PDB file of N, CA, C and O in Angstrom:
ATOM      1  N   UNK A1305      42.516 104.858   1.193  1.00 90.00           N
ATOM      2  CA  UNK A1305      41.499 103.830   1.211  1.00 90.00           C
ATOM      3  C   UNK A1305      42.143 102.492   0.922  1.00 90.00           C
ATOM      4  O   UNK A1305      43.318 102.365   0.577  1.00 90.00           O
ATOM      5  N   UNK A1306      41.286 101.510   1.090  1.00 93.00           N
ATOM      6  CA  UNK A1306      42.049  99.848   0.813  1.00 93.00           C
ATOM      7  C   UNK A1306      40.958  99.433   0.585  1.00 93.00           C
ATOM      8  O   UNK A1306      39.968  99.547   1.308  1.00 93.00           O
ATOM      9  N   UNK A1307      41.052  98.800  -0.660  1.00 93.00           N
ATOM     10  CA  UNK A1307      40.312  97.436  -1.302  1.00 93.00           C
ATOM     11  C   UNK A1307      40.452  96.584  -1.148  1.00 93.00           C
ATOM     12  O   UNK A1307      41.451  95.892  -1.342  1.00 93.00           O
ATOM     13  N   UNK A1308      38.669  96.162  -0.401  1.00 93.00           N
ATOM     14  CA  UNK A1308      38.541  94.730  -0.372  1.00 93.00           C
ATOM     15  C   UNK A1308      36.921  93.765  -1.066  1.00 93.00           C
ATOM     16  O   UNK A1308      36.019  94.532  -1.402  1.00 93.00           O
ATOM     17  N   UNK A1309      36.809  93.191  -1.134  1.00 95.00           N
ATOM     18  CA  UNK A1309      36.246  92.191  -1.804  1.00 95.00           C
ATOM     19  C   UNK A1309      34.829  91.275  -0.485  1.00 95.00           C
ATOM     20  O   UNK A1309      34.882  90.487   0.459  1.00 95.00           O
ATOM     21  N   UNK A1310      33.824  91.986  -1.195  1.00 94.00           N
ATOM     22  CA  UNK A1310      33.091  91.510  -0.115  1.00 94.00           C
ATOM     23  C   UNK A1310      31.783  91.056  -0.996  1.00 94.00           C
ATOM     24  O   UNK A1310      31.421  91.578  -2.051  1.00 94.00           O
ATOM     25  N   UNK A1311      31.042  89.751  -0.184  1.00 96.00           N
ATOM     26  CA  UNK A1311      29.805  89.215  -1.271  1.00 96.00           C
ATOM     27  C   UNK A1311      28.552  90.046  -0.847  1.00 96.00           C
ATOM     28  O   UNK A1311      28.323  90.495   0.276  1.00 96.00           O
ATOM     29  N   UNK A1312      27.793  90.160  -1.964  1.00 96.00           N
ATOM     30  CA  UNK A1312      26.995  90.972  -1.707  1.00 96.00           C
ATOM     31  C   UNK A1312      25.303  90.336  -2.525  1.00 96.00           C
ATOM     32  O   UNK A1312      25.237  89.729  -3.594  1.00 96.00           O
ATOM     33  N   UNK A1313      23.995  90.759  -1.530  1.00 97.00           N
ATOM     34  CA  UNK A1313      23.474  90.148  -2.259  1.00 97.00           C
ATOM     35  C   UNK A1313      22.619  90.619  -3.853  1.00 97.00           C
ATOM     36  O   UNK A1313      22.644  91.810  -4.162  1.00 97.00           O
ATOM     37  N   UNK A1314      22.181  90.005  -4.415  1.00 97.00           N
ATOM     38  CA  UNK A1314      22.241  90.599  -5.972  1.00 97.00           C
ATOM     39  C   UNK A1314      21.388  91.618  -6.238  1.00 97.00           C
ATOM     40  O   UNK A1314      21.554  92.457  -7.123  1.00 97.00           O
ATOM     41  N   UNK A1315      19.893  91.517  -5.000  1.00 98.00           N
ATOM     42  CA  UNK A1315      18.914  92.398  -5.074  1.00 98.00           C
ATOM     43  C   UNK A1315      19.547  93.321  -4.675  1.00 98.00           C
ATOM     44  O   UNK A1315      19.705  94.179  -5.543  1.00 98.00           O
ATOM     45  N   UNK A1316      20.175  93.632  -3.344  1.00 97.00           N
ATOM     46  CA  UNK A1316      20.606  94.741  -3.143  1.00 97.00           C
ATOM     47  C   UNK A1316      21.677  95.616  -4.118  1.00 97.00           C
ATOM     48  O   UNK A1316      21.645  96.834  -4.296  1.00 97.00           O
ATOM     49  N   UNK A1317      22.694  94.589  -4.735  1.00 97.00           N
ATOM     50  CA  UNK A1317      23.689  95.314  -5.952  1.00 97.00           C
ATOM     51  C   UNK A1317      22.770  95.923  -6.717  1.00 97.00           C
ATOM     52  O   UNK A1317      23.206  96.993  -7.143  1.00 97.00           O
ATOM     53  N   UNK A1318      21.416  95.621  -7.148  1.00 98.00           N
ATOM     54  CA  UNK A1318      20.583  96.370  -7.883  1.00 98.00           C
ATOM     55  C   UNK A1318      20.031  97.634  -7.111  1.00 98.00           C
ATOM     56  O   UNK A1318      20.272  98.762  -7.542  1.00 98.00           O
ATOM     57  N   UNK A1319      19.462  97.479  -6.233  1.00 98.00           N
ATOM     58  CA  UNK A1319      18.926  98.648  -5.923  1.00 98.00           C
ATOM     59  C   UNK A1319      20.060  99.805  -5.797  1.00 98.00           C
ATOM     60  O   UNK A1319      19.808 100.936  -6.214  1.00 98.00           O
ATOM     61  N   UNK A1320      21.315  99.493  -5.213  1.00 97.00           N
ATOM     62  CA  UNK A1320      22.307 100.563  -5.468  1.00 97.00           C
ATOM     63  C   UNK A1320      22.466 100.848  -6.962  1.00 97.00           C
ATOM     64  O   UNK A1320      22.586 102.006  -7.362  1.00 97.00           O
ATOM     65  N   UNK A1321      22.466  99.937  -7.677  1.00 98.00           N
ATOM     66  CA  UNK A1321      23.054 100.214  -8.961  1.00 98.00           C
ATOM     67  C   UNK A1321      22.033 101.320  -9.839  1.00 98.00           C
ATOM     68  O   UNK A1321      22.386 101.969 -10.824  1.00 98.00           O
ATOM     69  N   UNK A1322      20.819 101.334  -9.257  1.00 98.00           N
ATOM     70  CA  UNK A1322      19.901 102.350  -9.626  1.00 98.00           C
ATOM     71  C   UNK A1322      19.656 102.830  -9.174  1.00 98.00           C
ATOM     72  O   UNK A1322      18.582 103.264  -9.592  1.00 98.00           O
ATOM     73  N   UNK A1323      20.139 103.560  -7.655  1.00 97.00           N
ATOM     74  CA  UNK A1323      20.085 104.428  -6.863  1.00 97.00           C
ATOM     75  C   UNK A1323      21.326 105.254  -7.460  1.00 97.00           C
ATOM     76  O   UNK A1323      21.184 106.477  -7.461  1.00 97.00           O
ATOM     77  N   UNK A1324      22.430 104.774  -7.928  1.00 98.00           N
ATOM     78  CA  UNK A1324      23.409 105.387  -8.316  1.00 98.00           C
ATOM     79  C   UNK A1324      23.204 106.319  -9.634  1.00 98.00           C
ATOM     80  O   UNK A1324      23.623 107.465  -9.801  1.00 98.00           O
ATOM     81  N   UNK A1325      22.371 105.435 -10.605  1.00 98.00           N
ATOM     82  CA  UNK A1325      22.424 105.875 -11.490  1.00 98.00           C
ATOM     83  C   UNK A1325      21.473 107.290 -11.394  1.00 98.00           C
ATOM     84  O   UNK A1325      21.690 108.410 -11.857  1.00 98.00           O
ATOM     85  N   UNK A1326      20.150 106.681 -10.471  1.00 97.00           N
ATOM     86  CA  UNK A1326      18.986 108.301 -10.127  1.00 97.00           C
ATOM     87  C   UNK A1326      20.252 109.327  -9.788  1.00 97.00           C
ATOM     88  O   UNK A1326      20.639 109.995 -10.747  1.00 97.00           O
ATOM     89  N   UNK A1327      20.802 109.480  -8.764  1.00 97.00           N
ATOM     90  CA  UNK A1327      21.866 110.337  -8.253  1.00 97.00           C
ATOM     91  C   UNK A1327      22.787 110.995  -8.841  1.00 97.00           C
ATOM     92  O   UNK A1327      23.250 112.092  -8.529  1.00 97.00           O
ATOM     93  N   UNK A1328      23.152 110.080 -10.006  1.00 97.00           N
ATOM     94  CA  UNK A1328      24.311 110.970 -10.571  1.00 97.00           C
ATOM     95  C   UNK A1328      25.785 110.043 -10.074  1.00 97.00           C
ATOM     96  O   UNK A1328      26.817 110.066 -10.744  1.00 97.00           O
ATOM     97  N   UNK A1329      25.685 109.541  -9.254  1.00 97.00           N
ATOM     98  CA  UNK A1329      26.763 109.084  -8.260  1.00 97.00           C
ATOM     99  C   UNK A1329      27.294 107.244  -8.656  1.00 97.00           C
ATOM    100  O   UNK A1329      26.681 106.330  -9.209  1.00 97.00           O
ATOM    101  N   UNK A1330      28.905 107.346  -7.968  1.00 97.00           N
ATOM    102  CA  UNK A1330      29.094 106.300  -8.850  1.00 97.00           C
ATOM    103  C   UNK A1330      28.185 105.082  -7.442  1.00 97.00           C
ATOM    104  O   UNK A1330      27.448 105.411  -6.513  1.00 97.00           O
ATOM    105  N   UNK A1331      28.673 103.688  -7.871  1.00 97.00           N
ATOM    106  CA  UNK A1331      28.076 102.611  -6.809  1.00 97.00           C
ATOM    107  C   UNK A1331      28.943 102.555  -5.995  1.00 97.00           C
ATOM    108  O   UNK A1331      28.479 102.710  -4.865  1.00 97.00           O
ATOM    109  N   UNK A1332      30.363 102.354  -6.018  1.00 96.00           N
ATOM    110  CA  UNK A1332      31.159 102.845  -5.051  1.00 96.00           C
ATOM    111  C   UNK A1332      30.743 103.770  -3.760  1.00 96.00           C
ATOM    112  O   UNK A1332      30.464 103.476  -2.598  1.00 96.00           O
ATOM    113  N   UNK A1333      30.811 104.836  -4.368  1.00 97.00           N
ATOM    114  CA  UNK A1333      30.078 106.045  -3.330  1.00 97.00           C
ATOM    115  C   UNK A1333      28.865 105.478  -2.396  1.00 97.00           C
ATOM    116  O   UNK A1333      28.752 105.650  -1.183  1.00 97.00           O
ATOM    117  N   UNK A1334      28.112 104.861  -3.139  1.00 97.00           N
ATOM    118  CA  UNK A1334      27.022 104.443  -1.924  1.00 97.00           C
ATOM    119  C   UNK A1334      27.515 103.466  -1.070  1.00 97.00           C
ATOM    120  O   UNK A1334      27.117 103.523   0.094  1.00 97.00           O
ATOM    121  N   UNK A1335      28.437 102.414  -1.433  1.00 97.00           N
ATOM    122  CA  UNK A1335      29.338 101.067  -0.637  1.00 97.00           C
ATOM    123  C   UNK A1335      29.580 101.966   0.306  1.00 97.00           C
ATOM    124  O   UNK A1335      29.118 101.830   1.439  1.00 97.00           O
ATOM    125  N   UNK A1336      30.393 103.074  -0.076  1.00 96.00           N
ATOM    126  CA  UNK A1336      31.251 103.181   0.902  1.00 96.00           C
ATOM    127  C   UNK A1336      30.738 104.038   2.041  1.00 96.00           C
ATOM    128  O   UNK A1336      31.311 103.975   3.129  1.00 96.00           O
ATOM    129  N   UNK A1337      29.700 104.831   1.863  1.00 97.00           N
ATOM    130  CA  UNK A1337      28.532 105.024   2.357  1.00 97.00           C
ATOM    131  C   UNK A1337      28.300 104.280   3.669  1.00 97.00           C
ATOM    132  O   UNK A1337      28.618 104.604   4.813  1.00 97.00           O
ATOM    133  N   UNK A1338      27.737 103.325   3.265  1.00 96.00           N
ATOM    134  CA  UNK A1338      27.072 101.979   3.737  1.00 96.00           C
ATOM    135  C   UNK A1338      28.403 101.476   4.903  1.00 96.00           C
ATOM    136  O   UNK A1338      28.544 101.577   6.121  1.00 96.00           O
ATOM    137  N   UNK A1339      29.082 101.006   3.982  1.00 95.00           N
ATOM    138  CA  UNK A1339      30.764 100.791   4.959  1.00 95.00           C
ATOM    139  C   UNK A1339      30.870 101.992   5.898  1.00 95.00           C
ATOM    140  O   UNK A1339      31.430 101.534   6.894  1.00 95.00           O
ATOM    141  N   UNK A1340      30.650 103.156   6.083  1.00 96.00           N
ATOM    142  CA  UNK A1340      30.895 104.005   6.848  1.00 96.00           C
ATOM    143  C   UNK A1340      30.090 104.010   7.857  1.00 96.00           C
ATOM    144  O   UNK A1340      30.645 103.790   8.934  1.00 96.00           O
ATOM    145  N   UNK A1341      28.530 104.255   7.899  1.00 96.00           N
ATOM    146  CA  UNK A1341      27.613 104.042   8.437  1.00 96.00           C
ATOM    147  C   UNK A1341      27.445 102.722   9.424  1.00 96.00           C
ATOM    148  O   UNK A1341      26.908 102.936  10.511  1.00 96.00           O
ATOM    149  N   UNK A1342      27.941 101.135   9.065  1.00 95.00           N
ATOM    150  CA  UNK A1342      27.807 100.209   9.275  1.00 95.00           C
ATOM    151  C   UNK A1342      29.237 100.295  11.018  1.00 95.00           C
ATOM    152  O   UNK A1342      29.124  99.856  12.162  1.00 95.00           O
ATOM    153  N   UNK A1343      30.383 101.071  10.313  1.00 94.00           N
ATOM    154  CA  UNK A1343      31.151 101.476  11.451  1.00 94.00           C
ATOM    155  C   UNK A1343      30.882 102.170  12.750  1.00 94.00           C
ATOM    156  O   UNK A1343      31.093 101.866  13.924  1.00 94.00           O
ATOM    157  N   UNK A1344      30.220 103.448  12.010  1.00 92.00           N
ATOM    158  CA  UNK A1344      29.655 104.068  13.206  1.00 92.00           C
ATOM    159  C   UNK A1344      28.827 103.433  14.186  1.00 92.00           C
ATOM    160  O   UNK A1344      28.808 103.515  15.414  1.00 92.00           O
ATOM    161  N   UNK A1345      28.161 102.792  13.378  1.00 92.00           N
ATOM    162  CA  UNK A1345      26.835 102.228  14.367  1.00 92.00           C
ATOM    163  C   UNK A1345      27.667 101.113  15.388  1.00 92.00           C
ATOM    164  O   UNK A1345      27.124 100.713  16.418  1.00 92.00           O
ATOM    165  N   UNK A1346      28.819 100.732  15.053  1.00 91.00           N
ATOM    166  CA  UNK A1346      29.417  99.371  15.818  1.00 91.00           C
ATOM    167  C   UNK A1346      30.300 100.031  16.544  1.00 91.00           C
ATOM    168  O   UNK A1346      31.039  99.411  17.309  1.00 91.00           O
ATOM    169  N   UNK A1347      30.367 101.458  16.415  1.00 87.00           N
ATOM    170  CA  UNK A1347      31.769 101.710  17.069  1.00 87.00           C
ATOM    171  C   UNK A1347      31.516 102.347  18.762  1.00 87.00           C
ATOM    172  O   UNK A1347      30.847 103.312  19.132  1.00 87.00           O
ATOM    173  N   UNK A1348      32.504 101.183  19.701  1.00 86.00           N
ATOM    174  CA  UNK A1348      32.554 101.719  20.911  1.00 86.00           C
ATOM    175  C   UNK A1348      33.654 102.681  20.819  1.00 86.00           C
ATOM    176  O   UNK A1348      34.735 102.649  20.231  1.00 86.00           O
ATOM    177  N   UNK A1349      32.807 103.949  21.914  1.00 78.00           N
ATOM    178  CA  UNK A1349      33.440 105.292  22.156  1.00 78.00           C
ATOM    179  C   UNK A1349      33.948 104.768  23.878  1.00 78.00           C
ATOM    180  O   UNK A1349      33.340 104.166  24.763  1.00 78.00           O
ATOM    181  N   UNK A1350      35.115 105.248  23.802  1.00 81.00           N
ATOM    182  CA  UNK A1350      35.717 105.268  25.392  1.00 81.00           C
ATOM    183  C   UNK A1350      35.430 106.231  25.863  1.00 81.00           C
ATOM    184  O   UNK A1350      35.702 105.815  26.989  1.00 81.00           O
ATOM    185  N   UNK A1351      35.053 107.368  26.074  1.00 80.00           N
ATOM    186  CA  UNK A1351      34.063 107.888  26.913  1.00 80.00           C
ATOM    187  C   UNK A1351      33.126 108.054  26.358  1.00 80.00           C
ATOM    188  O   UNK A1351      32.732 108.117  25.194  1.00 80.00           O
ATOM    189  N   UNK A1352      32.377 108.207  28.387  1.00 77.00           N
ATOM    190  CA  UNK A1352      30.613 108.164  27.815  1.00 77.00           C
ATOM    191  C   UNK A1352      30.364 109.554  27.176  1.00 77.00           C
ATOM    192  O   UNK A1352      31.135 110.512  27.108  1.00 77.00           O
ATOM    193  N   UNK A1353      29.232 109.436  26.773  1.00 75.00           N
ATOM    194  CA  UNK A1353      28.560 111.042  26.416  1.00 75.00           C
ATOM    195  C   UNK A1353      27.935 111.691  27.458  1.00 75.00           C
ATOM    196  O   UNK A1353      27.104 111.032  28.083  1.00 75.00           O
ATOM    197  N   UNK A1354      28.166 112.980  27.835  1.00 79.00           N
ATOM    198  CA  UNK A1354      27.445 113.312  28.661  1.00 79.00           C
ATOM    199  C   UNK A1354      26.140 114.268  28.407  1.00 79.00           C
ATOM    200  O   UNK A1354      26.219 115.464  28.125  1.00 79.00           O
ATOM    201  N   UNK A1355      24.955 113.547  28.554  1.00 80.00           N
ATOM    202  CA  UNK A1355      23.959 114.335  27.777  1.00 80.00           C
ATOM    203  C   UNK A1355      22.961 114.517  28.615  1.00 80.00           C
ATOM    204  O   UNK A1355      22.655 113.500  29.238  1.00 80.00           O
ATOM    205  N   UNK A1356      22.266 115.593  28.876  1.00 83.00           N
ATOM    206  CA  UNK A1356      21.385 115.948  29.971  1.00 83.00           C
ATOM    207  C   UNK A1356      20.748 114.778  30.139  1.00 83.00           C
ATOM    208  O   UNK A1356      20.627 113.808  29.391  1.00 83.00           O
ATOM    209  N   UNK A1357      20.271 115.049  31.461  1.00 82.00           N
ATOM    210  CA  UNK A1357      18.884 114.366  31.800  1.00 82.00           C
ATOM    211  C   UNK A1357      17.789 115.067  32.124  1.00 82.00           C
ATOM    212  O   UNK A1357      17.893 115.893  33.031  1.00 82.00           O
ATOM    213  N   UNK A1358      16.577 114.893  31.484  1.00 81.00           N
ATOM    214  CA  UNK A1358      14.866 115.256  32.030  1.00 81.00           C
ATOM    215  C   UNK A1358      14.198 114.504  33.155  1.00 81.00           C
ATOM    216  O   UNK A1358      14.391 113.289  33.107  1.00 81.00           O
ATOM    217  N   UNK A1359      13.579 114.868  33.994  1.00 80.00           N
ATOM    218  CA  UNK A1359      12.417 114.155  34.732  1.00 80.00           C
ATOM    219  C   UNK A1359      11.512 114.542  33.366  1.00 80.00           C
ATOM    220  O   UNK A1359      11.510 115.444  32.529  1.00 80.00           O
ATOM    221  N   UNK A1360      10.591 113.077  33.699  1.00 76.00           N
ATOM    222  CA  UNK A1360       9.760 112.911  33.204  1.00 76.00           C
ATOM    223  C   UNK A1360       8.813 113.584  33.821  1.00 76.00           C
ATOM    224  O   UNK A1360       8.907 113.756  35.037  1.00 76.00           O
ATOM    225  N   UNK A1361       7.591 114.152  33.008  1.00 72.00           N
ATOM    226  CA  UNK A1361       6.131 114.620  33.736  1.00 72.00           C
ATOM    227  C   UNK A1361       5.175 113.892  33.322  1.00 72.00           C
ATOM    228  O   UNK A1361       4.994 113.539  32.156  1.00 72.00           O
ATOM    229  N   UNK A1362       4.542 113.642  34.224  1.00 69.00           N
ATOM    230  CA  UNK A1362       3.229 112.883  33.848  1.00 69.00           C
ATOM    231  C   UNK A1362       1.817 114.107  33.319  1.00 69.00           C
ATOM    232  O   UNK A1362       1.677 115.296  33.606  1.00 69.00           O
ATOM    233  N   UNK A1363       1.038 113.272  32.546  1.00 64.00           N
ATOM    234  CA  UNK A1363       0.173 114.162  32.237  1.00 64.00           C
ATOM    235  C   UNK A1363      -0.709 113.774  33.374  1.00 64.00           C
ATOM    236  O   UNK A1363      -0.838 112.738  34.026  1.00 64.00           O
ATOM    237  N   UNK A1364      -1.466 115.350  33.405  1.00 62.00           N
ATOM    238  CA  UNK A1364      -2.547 115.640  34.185  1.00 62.00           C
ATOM    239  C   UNK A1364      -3.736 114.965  34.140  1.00 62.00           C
ATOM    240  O   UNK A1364      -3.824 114.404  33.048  1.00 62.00           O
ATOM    241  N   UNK A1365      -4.885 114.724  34.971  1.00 64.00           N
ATOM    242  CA  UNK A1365      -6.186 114.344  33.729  1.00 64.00           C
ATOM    243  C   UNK A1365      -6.718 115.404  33.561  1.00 64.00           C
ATOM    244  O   UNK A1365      -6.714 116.451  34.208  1.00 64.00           O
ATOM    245  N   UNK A1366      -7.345 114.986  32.341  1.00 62.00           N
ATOM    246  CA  UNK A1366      -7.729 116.059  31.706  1.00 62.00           C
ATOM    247  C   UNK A1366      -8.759 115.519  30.407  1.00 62.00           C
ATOM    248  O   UNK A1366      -9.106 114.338  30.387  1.00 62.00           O
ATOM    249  N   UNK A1367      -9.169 116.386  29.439  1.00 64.00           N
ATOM    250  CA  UNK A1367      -9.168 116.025  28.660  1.00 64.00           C
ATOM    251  C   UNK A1367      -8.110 115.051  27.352  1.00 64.00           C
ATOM    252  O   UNK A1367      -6.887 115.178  27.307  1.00 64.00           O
ATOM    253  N   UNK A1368      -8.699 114.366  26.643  1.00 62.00           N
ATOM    254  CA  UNK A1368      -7.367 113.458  25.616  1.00 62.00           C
ATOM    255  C   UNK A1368      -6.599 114.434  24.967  1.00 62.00           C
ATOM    256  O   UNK A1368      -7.310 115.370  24.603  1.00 62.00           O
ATOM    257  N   UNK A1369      -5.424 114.566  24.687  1.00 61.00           N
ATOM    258  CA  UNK A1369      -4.376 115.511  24.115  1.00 61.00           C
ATOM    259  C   UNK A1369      -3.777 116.881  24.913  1.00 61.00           C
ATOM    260  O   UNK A1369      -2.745 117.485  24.621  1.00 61.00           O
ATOM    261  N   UNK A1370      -4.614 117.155  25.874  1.00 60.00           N
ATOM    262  CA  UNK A1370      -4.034 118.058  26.862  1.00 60.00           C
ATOM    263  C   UNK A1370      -2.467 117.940  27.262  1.00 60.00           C
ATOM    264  O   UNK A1370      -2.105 116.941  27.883  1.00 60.00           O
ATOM    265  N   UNK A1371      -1.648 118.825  26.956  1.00 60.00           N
ATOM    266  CA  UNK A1371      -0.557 119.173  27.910  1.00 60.00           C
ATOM    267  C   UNK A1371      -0.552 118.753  29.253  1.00 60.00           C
ATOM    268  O   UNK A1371      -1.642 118.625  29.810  1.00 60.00           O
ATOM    269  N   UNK A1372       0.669 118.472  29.980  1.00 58.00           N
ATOM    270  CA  UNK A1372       0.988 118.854  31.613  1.00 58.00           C
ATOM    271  C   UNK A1372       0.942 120.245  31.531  1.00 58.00           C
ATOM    272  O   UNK A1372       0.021 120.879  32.046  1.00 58.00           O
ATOM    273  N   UNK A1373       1.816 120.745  30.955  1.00 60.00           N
ATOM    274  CA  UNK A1373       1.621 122.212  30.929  1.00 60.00           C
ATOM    275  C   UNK A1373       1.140 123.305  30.817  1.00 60.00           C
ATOM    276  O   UNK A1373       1.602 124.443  30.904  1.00 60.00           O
ATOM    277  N   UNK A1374      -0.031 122.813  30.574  1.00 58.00           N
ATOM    278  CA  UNK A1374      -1.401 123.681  30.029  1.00 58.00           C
ATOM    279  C   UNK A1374      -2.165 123.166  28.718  1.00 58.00           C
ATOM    280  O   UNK A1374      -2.039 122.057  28.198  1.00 58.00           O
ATOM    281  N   UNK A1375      -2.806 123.989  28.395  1.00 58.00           N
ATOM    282  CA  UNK A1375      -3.961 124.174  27.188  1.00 58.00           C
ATOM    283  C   UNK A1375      -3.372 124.048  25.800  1.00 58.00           C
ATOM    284  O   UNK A1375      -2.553 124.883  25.415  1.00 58.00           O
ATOM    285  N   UNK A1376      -3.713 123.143  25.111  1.00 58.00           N
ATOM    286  CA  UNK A1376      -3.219 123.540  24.028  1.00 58.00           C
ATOM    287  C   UNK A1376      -3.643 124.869  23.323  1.00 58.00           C
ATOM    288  O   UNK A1376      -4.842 125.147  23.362  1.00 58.00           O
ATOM    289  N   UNK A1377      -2.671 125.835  22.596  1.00 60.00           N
ATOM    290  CA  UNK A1377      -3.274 127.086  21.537  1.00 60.00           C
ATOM    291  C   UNK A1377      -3.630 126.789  20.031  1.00 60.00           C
ATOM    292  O   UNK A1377      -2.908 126.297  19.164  1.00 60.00           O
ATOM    293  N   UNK A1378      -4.861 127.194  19.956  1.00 65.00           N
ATOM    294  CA  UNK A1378      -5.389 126.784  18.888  1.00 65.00           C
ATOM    295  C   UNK A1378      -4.637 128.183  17.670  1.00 65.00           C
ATOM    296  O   UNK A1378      -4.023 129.240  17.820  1.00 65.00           O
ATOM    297  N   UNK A1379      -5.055 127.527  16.739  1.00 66.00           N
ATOM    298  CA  UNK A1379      -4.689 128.515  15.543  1.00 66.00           C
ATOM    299  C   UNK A1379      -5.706 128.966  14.716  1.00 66.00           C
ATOM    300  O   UNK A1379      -6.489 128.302  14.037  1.00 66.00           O
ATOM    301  N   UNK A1380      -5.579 130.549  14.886  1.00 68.00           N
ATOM    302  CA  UNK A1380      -7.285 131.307  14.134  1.00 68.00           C
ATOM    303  C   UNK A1380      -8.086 130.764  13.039  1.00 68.00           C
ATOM    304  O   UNK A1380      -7.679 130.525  11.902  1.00 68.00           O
ATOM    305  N   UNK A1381      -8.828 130.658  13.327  1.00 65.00           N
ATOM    306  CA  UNK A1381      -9.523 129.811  12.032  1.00 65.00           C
ATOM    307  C   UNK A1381      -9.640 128.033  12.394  1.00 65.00           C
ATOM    308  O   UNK A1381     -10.422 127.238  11.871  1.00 65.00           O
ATOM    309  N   UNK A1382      -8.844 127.817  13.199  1.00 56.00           N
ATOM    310  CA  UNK A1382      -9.364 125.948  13.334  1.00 56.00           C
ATOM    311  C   UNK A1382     -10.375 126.331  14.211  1.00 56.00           C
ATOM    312  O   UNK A1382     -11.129 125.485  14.692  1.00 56.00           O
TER     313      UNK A1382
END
C-alpha cells in the first residue's frame, strides 16, 4: 500500500468515524474501502463484456399487472 494525504470533508470524517466505531473496524478500513470502490467505478476495461442480450416483450392488453406471459398465480389464501 502507499500513503497519501487527501482533504476530506468534516461531516463525512464523522460519519465514518462512527460507522467505524458501530463496526468494530478501524477508519482506515472504510477509506480504503471507499478508495477502492471509487476505482472500480472509473476503471476502463479493454475488453468489452460480453453479456447476453433479451428482446424486449411488450405487454399484452389486458388487465393492469398482467404478464406477457400469462396469468399471474395467486397464492392459497390471498
Amino acid at each position: 500500500m502507499k500513503k497519501i494525504v487527501v482533504c476530506a470533508d468534516p461531516e463525512d470524517l464523522a460519519v465514518i468515524k462512527e460507522a467505524a466505531k458501530r463496526r468494530g473496524i478501524s477508519q482506515a478500513e472504510i477509506i480504503r474501502t471507499g478508495i477502492h470502490l471509487a476505482a472500480m467505478a472509473n476503471h476502463v476495461w479493454d475488453e468489452s463484456l460480453d453479456w447476453p442480450a433479451f428482446e424486449a416483450v411488450a405487454p399484452r392488453p389486458g388487465r393492469p399487472g398482467q404478464m406477457p406471459w400469462g396469468r399471474r398465480k395467486r397464492r392459497p389464501g390471498s
